Amino acid sequence: MTTNRLEGVTEKLIPTSLGLINVRVGGRPDHPAMVCWPSLMMDGTKWQYQHEHFAPTHRVVLIDSPGHGKSDALRKIIDLKDCSDALVEILDTLDIDKCVLVGNSWGGMLAGVFPAYPQRTTAAIGINCTASPPTTFESIWATALSTFLSLHAKMPQLAAKAARTAFAGPTAEATNPHFLEFTNFVLNDDPKSVAWALRSILIGRKDEHRRLNTIRNVPVLIRAGEEDSQFPVHVVRKMADAIEGSTFRVLQHTAHLAALPAAA
């Protein structure tokens, strides 16, 4: 029997400066808010296990990031400042003063910089993320992938292979066929939106360490996956080191989608 880990969730399209953003809201409306922002090629349902765990103690908000899931298609270059502004608009619409922001990859980068707005952040958890600009290798392969995707109206099968290579580590490859099957989720995406997101968040990302160094009085936890080939441990550690008082942890036998139990 399949477990409905999103039981009780309601969905809402919220107008933002990045178009309509789809959110799923569950848990306890009178409790502290936890907002979850996923990685590239994923939508808010990626956080279903976290919703199931935290719904009894938190108001849980799961976001379909711009150009993903049921959110409006992305057709322009954006940056983390744009994402932060959109997140503030989402919080305002939901009457959330402050939140715990949890993010994986793209969401983790946002979770790193959003505490620079301490008036809206209770705490932040960044998972499998970086504050460094792209390497030459990243720029080359991501440019090639985004160019390829931009030529398609429907997500090509090759994208699932690319996601498997990027998201799965040796442990998942050897022991978790369910996780490998899960990477086919990317076939639901709009390829042109993903291409714009790749150009924006992956290829176009900037060095954020100086901004992270301005964070004060907001608890920040940064977690790296031991087997993450996208953002290796030393890259994620550098991000954590830039945030005064942050906590850094390495997840053993885990690759890029650490928020999914099947990734371990």
mmCIF file of C-alpha atoms in Angstrom:
data_model
loop_
_atom_site.group_PDB
_atom_site.id
_atom_site.type_symbol
_atom_site.label_atom_id
_atom_site.label_comp_id
_atom_site.label_asym_id
_atom_site.label_seq_id
_atom_site.Cartn_x
_atom_site.Cartn_y
_atom_site.Cartn_z
ATOM 1 C CA MET A 1 0.000 0.000 0.000
ATOM 2 C CA THR A 2 1.351 3.447 -0.960
ATOM 3 C CA THR A 3 1.662 5.906 1.915
ATOM 4 C CA ASN A 4 0.231 9.378 1.322
ATOM 5 C CA ARG A 5 2.958 11.488 2.896
ATOM 6 C CA LEU A 6 1.253 14.683 1.700
ATOM 7 C CA GLU A 7 -2.067 14.000 3.410
ATOM 8 C CA GLY A 8 -3.856 17.198 4.336
ATOM 9 C CA VAL A 9 -1.817 19.406 2.012
ATOM 10 C CA THR A 10 -3.543 22.187 0.106
ATOM 11 C CA GLU A 11 -2.164 23.769 -3.073
ATOM 12 C CA LYS A 12 -2.149 27.421 -4.031
ATOM 13 C CA LEU A 13 -0.731 29.482 -6.892
ATOM 14 C CA ILE A 14 0.840 32.637 -5.497
ATOM 15 C CA PRO A 15 1.606 35.687 -7.702
ATOM 16 C CA THR A 16 5.252 36.767 -7.412
ATOM 17 C CA SER A 17 7.784 38.781 -9.387
ATOM 18 C CA LEU A 18 8.784 35.437 -10.975
ATOM 19 C CA GLY A 19 5.249 34.584 -12.035
ATOM 20 C CA LEU A 20 2.803 32.250 -10.341
ATOM 21 C CA ILE A 21 4.569 29.957 -7.875
ATOM 22 C CA ASN A 22 2.801 26.787 -6.784
ATOM 23 C CA VAL A 23 2.993 25.983 -3.081
ATOM 24 C CA ARG A 24 1.704 23.081 -1.021
ATOM 25 C CA VAL A 25 0.812 23.948 2.549
ATOM 26 C CA GLY A 26 0.289 21.389 5.283
ATOM 27 C CA GLY A 27 0.970 20.697 8.924
ATOM 28 C CA ARG A 28 -0.193 22.904 11.791
ATOM 29 C CA PRO A 29 -1.191 26.432 10.710
ATOM 30 C CA ASP A 30 -0.680 27.816 14.231
ATOM 31 C CA HIS A 31 2.855 26.406 14.582
ATOM 32 C CA PRO A 32 6.282 27.641 13.386
ATOM 33 C CA ALA A 33 6.661 27.698 9.609
ATOM 34 C CA MET A 34 9.113 25.494 7.727
ATOM 35 C CA VAL A 35 9.557 26.334 4.034
ATOM 36 C CA CYS A 36 11.222 23.821 1.683
ATOM 37 C CA TRP A 37 12.741 24.790 -1.692
ATOM 38 C CA PRO A 38 13.912 21.905 -3.942
ATOM 39 C CA SER A 39 16.796 21.348 -6.337
ATOM 40 C CA LEU A 40 16.812 21.854 -10.075
ATOM 41 C CA MET A 41 14.584 19.392 -11.960
ATOM 42 C CA MET A 42 12.477 18.658 -8.845
ATOM 43 C CA ASP A 43 9.255 20.108 -7.456
ATOM 44 C CA GLY A 44 7.849 20.486 -3.952
ATOM 45 C CA THR A 45 6.767 16.851 -3.719
ATOM 46 C CA LYS A 46 10.453 16.006 -3.307
ATOM 47 C CA TRP A 47 9.984 17.049 0.333
ATOM 48 C CA GLN A 48 7.163 14.593 1.089
ATOM 49 C CA TYR A 49 9.189 12.727 3.709
ATOM 50 C CA GLN A 50 10.057 15.973 5.491
ATOM 51 C CA HIS A 51 6.398 16.983 5.361
ATOM 52 C CA GLU A 52 5.342 13.703 6.928
ATOM 53 C CA HIS A 53 7.927 14.086 9.698
ATOM 54 C CA PHE A 54 7.430 17.768 10.556
ATOM 55 C CA ALA A 55 3.696 18.245 9.897
ATOM 56 C CA PRO A 56 2.763 17.414 13.530
ATOM 57 C CA THR A 57 4.983 20.234 14.854
ATOM 58 C CA HIS A 58 5.223 22.801 12.026
ATOM 59 C CA ARG A 59 3.328 24.571 9.317
ATOM 60 C CA VAL A 60 5.077 23.076 6.291
ATOM 61 C CA VAL A 61 5.283 24.894 2.953
ATOM 62 C CA LEU A 62 6.597 23.005 -0.082
ATOM 63 C CA ILE A 63 7.539 25.183 -3.041
ATOM 64 C CA ASP A 64 7.604 24.365 -6.739
ATOM 65 C CA SER A 65 10.559 26.545 -7.705
ATOM 66 C CA PRO A 66 10.269 28.893 -10.710
ATOM 67 C CA GLY A 67 9.795 27.011 -13.959
ATOM 68 C CA HIS A 68 9.194 23.680 -12.207
ATOM 69 C CA GLY A 69 6.163 21.618 -11.254
ATOM 70 C CA LYS A 70 2.958 23.632 -11.435
ATOM 71 C CA SER A 71 4.701 27.014 -11.216
ATOM 72 C CA ASP A 72 4.778 29.280 -14.267
ATOM 73 C CA ALA A 73 7.329 28.443 -16.946
ATOM 74 C CA LEU A 74 10.658 30.217 -16.668
ATOM 75 C CA ARG A 75 11.680 32.187 -19.748
ATOM 76 C CA LYS A 76 14.380 34.554 -18.496
ATOM 77 C CA ILE A 77 17.587 34.693 -16.474
ATOM 78 C CA ILE A 78 17.046 35.010 -12.717
ATOM 79 C CA ASP A 79 19.349 35.018 -9.694
ATOM 80 C CA LEU A 80 19.227 34.257 -5.973
ATOM 81 C CA LYS A 81 18.138 37.822 -5.204
ATOM 82 C CA ASP A 82 15.110 37.300 -7.467
ATOM 83 C CA CYS A 83 14.387 34.019 -5.662
ATOM 84 C CA SER A 84 14.696 35.736 -2.269
ATOM 85 C CA ASP A 85 12.271 38.458 -3.339
ATOM 86 C CA ALA A 86 9.799 35.842 -4.593
ATOM 87 C CA LEU A 87 10.118 33.940 -1.331
ATOM 88 C CA VAL A 88 9.313 37.083 0.658
ATOM 89 C CA GLU A 89 6.212 37.547 -1.520
ATOM 90 C CA ILE A 90 5.179 33.961 -0.789
ATOM 91 C CA LEU A 91 5.669 34.465 2.950
ATOM 92 C CA ASP A 92 3.647 37.684 2.855
ATOM 93 C CA THR A 93 0.764 36.004 1.013
ATOM 94 C CA LEU A 94 0.728 33.148 3.532
ATOM 95 C CA ASP A 95 0.956 35.598 6.486
ATOM 96 C CA ILE A 96 4.242 34.039 7.606
ATOM 97 C CA ASP A 97 6.451 36.453 9.503
ATOM 98 C CA LYS A 98 9.560 34.265 9.849
ATOM 99 C CA CYS A 99 10.381 30.749 8.719
ATOM 100 C CA VAL A 100 12.880 27.954 8.915
ATOM 101 C CA LEU A 101 14.111 27.713 5.318
ATOM 102 C CA VAL A 102 15.248 24.271 4.137
ATOM 103 C CA GLY A 103 16.789 23.866 0.708
ATOM 104 C CA ASN A 104 18.519 21.222 -1.383
ATOM 105 C CA SER A 105 21.013 22.327 -4.083
ATOM 106 C CA TRP A 106 19.267 25.373 -5.658
ATOM 107 C CA GLY A 107 17.214 25.644 -2.488
ATOM 108 C CA GLY A 108 20.366 25.186 -0.413
ATOM 109 C CA MET A 109 22.050 28.110 -2.148
ATOM 110 C CA LEU A 110 18.972 30.182 -1.352
ATOM 111 C CA ALA A 111 18.971 28.940 2.245
ATOM 112 C CA GLY A 112 22.542 30.185 2.479
ATOM 113 C CA VAL A 113 21.868 33.743 1.328
ATOM 114 C CA PHE A 114 18.316 34.258 2.661
ATOM 115 C CA PRO A 115 19.466 34.672 6.302
ATOM 116 C CA ALA A 116 21.035 37.930 5.121
ATOM 117 C CA TYR A 117 17.377 39.003 5.596
ATOM 118 C CA PRO A 118 17.199 38.044 9.304
ATOM 119 C CA GLN A 119 13.820 39.664 9.817
ATOM 120 C CA ARG A 120 12.266 36.784 7.835
ATOM 121 C CA THR A 121 14.498 33.881 8.886
ATOM 122 C CA THR A 122 14.272 31.860 12.092
ATOM 123 C CA ALA A 123 16.921 29.382 10.907
ATOM 124 C CA ALA A 124 18.235 27.928 7.651
ATOM 125 C CA ILE A 125 19.330 24.489 6.479
ATOM 126 C CA GLY A 126 21.291 24.218 3.244
ATOM 127 C CA ILE A 127 21.830 20.739 1.799
ATOM 128 C CA ASN A 128 24.184 19.806 -1.067
ATOM 129 C CA CYS A 129 24.815 23.432 -1.943
ATOM 130 C CA THR A 130 27.577 25.881 -2.806
ATOM 131 C CA ALA A 131 28.451 29.565 -2.626
ATOM 132 C CA SER A 132 31.188 29.261 -5.267
ATOM 133 C CA PRO A 133 30.971 30.254 -8.940
ATOM 134 C CA PRO A 134 30.829 27.412 -11.457
ATOM 135 C CA THR A 135 33.980 25.593 -12.450
ATOM 136 C CA THR A 136 35.003 25.508 -16.095
ATOM 137 C CA PHE A 137 33.813 21.905 -16.324
ATOM 138 C CA GLU A 138 30.425 22.779 -14.812
ATOM 139 C CA SER A 139 30.005 25.676 -17.218
ATOM 140 C CA ILE A 140 30.800 23.519 -20.233
ATOM 141 C CA TRP A 141 28.522 20.587 -19.433
ATOM 142 C CA ALA A 142 25.672 22.745 -18.105
ATOM 143 C CA THR A 143 25.830 24.988 -21.178
ATOM 144 C CA ALA A 144 25.729 21.939 -23.436
ATOM 145 C CA LEU A 145 22.800 20.453 -21.498
ATOM 146 C CA SER A 146 20.819 23.707 -21.391
ATOM 147 C CA THR A 147 21.350 24.239 -25.119
ATOM 148 C CA PHE A 148 20.177 20.700 -25.843
ATOM 149 C CA LEU A 149 17.092 21.050 -23.627
ATOM 150 C CA SER A 150 16.133 24.406 -25.121
ATOM 151 C CA LEU A 151 15.641 22.692 -28.488
ATOM 152 C CA HIS A 152 12.876 20.415 -27.176
ATOM 153 C CA ALA A 153 9.206 20.938 -26.393
ATOM 154 C CA LYS A 154 9.089 17.752 -24.314
ATOM 155 C CA MET A 155 11.783 16.564 -21.932
ATOM 156 C CA PRO A 156 14.031 14.103 -23.823
ATOM 157 C CA GLN A 157 14.967 10.735 -22.335
ATOM 158 C CA LEU A 158 18.596 11.813 -22.233
ATOM 159 C CA ALA A 159 17.684 14.231 -19.424
ATOM 160 C CA ALA A 160 16.842 11.308 -17.117
ATOM 161 C CA LYS A 161 20.281 9.831 -17.784
ATOM 162 C CA ALA A 162 21.892 13.191 -17.051
ATOM 163 C CA ALA A 163 19.910 13.458 -13.799
ATOM 164 C CA ARG A 164 20.939 9.959 -12.752
ATOM 165 C CA THR A 165 24.596 10.801 -13.353
ATOM 166 C CA ALA A 166 24.290 14.083 -11.446
ATOM 167 C CA PHE A 167 22.073 12.957 -8.571
ATOM 168 C CA ALA A 168 23.065 9.367 -7.767
ATOM 169 C CA GLY A 169 26.244 8.301 -6.006
ATOM 170 C CA PRO A 170 27.911 4.882 -5.808
ATOM 171 C CA THR A 171 25.746 3.739 -2.900
ATOM 172 C CA ALA A 172 22.480 4.549 -4.676
ATOM 173 C CA GLU A 173 23.765 3.000 -7.901
ATOM 174 C CA ALA A 174 24.604 -0.230 -6.088
ATOM 175 C CA THR A 175 21.779 -0.559 -3.584
ATOM 176 C CA ASN A 176 18.804 1.705 -4.367
ATOM 177 C CA PRO A 177 16.948 0.916 -7.594
ATOM 178 C CA HIS A 178 13.989 2.938 -6.278
ATOM 179 C CA PHE A 179 16.128 6.072 -6.178
ATOM 180 C CA LEU A 180 17.462 5.444 -9.669
ATOM 181 C CA GLU A 181 13.886 5.079 -10.907
ATOM 182 C CA PHE A 182 12.966 8.296 -9.103
ATOM 183 C CA THR A 183 15.397 10.267 -11.283
ATOM 184 C CA ASN A 184 12.930 9.712 -14.141
ATOM 185 C CA PHE A 185 10.883 12.407 -12.382
ATOM 186 C CA VAL A 186 12.770 14.962 -14.478
ATOM 187 C CA LEU A 187 10.864 13.771 -17.544
ATOM 188 C CA ASN A 188 7.861 15.693 -16.144
ATOM 189 C CA ASP A 189 9.736 19.009 -16.420
ATOM 190 C CA ASP A 190 9.427 21.687 -19.094
ATOM 191 C CA PRO A 191 12.808 21.405 -20.871
ATOM 192 C CA LYS A 192 12.908 25.080 -21.858
ATOM 193 C CA SER A 193 12.234 26.127 -18.235
ATOM 194 C CA VAL A 194 14.976 23.821 -16.981
ATOM 195 C CA ALA A 195 17.331 25.267 -19.597
ATOM 196 C CA TRP A 196 16.696 28.789 -18.285
ATOM 197 C CA ALA A 197 17.124 27.578 -14.693
ATOM 198 C CA LEU A 198 20.442 25.921 -15.582
ATOM 199 C CA ARG A 199 21.669 29.133 -17.195
ATOM 200 C CA SER A 200 20.506 31.158 -14.194
ATOM 201 C CA ILE A 201 21.274 29.121 -11.099
ATOM 202 C CA LEU A 202 24.047 26.796 -12.210
ATOM 203 C CA ILE A 203 25.980 28.552 -14.969
ATOM 204 C CA GLY A 204 25.200 32.101 -13.874
ATOM 205 C CA ARG A 205 25.787 31.745 -10.155
ATOM 206 C CA LYS A 206 28.166 34.158 -8.464
ATOM 207 C CA ASP A 207 30.588 33.919 -5.568
ATOM 208 C CA GLU A 208 28.351 34.486 -2.523
ATOM 209 C CA HIS A 209 30.907 33.979 0.270
ATOM 210 C CA ARG A 210 31.177 37.698 1.042
ATOM 211 C CA ARG A 211 27.410 37.988 1.436
ATOM 212 C CA LEU A 212 27.342 34.889 3.650
ATOM 213 C CA ASN A 213 29.923 36.531 5.889
ATOM 214 C CA THR A 214 27.356 39.227 6.755
ATOM 215 C CA ILE A 215 24.932 36.748 8.356
ATOM 216 C CA ARG A 216 24.551 37.261 12.085
ATOM 217 C CA ASN A 217 22.293 35.782 14.766
ATOM 218 C CA VAL A 218 20.576 33.271 12.481
ATOM 219 C CA PRO A 219 21.324 29.576 13.111
ATOM 220 C CA VAL A 220 22.504 27.949 9.881
ATOM 221 C CA LEU A 221 23.127 24.243 9.270
ATOM 222 C CA ILE A 222 24.984 23.234 6.105
ATOM 223 C CA ARG A 223 25.032 19.567 5.093
ATOM 224 C CA ALA A 224 27.152 17.894 2.421
ATOM 225 C CA GLY A 225 26.738 14.491 0.840
ATOM 226 C CA GLU A 226 29.841 12.330 1.054
ATOM 227 C CA GLU A 227 29.199 11.019 -2.487
ATOM 228 C CA ASP A 228 27.931 14.245 -4.058
ATOM 229 C CA SER A 229 29.717 14.694 -7.390
ATOM 230 C CA GLN A 230 27.997 18.022 -8.107
ATOM 231 C CA PHE A 231 29.094 19.929 -5.022
ATOM 232 C CA PRO A 232 31.850 17.930 -3.280
ATOM 233 C CA VAL A 233 32.346 18.092 0.470
ATOM 234 C CA HIS A 234 35.202 20.615 0.347
ATOM 235 C CA VAL A 235 33.077 23.033 -1.718
ATOM 236 C CA VAL A 236 30.137 22.801 0.682
ATOM 237 C CA ARG A 237 32.473 23.129 3.680
ATOM 238 C CA LYS A 238 33.832 26.384 2.228
ATOM 239 C CA MET A 239 30.279 27.707 2.121
ATOM 240 C CA ALA A 240 29.715 26.788 5.770
ATOM 241 C CA ASP A 241 33.027 28.357 6.798
ATOM 242 C CA ALA A 242 31.860 31.693 5.366
ATOM 243 C CA ILE A 243 28.873 31.821 7.745
ATOM 244 C CA GLU A 244 29.821 32.855 11.262
ATOM 245 C CA GLY A 245 28.659 30.277 13.815
ATOM 246 C CA SER A 246 27.213 27.863 11.260
ATOM 247 C CA THR A 247 27.164 24.100 11.792
ATOM 248 C CA PHE A 248 28.558 21.753 9.140
ATOM 249 C CA ARG A 249 27.776 18.058 8.810
ATOM 250 C CA VAL A 250 28.678 15.392 6.234
ATOM 251 C CA LEU A 251 26.071 12.759 5.380
ATOM 252 C CA GLN A 252 27.717 9.399 4.788
ATOM 253 C CA HIS A 253 26.864 7.261 1.726
ATOM 254 C CA THR A 254 24.781 10.121 0.348
ATOM 255 C CA ALA A 255 24.900 11.940 -2.983
ATOM 256 C CA HIS A 256 23.173 15.071 -4.324
ATOM 257 C CA LEU A 257 19.519 14.611 -3.312
ATOM 258 C CA ALA A 258 20.067 14.097 0.393
ATOM 259 C CA ALA A 259 16.502 15.103 1.249
ATOM 260 C CA LEU A 260 15.309 11.833 -0.275
ATOM 261 C CA PRO A 261 15.842 8.830 2.030
ATOM 262 C CA ALA A 262 16.454 6.660 -1.024
ATOM 263 C CA ALA A 263 19.511 8.782 -1.839
ATOM 264 C CA ALA A 264 21.419 7.233 1.048
#
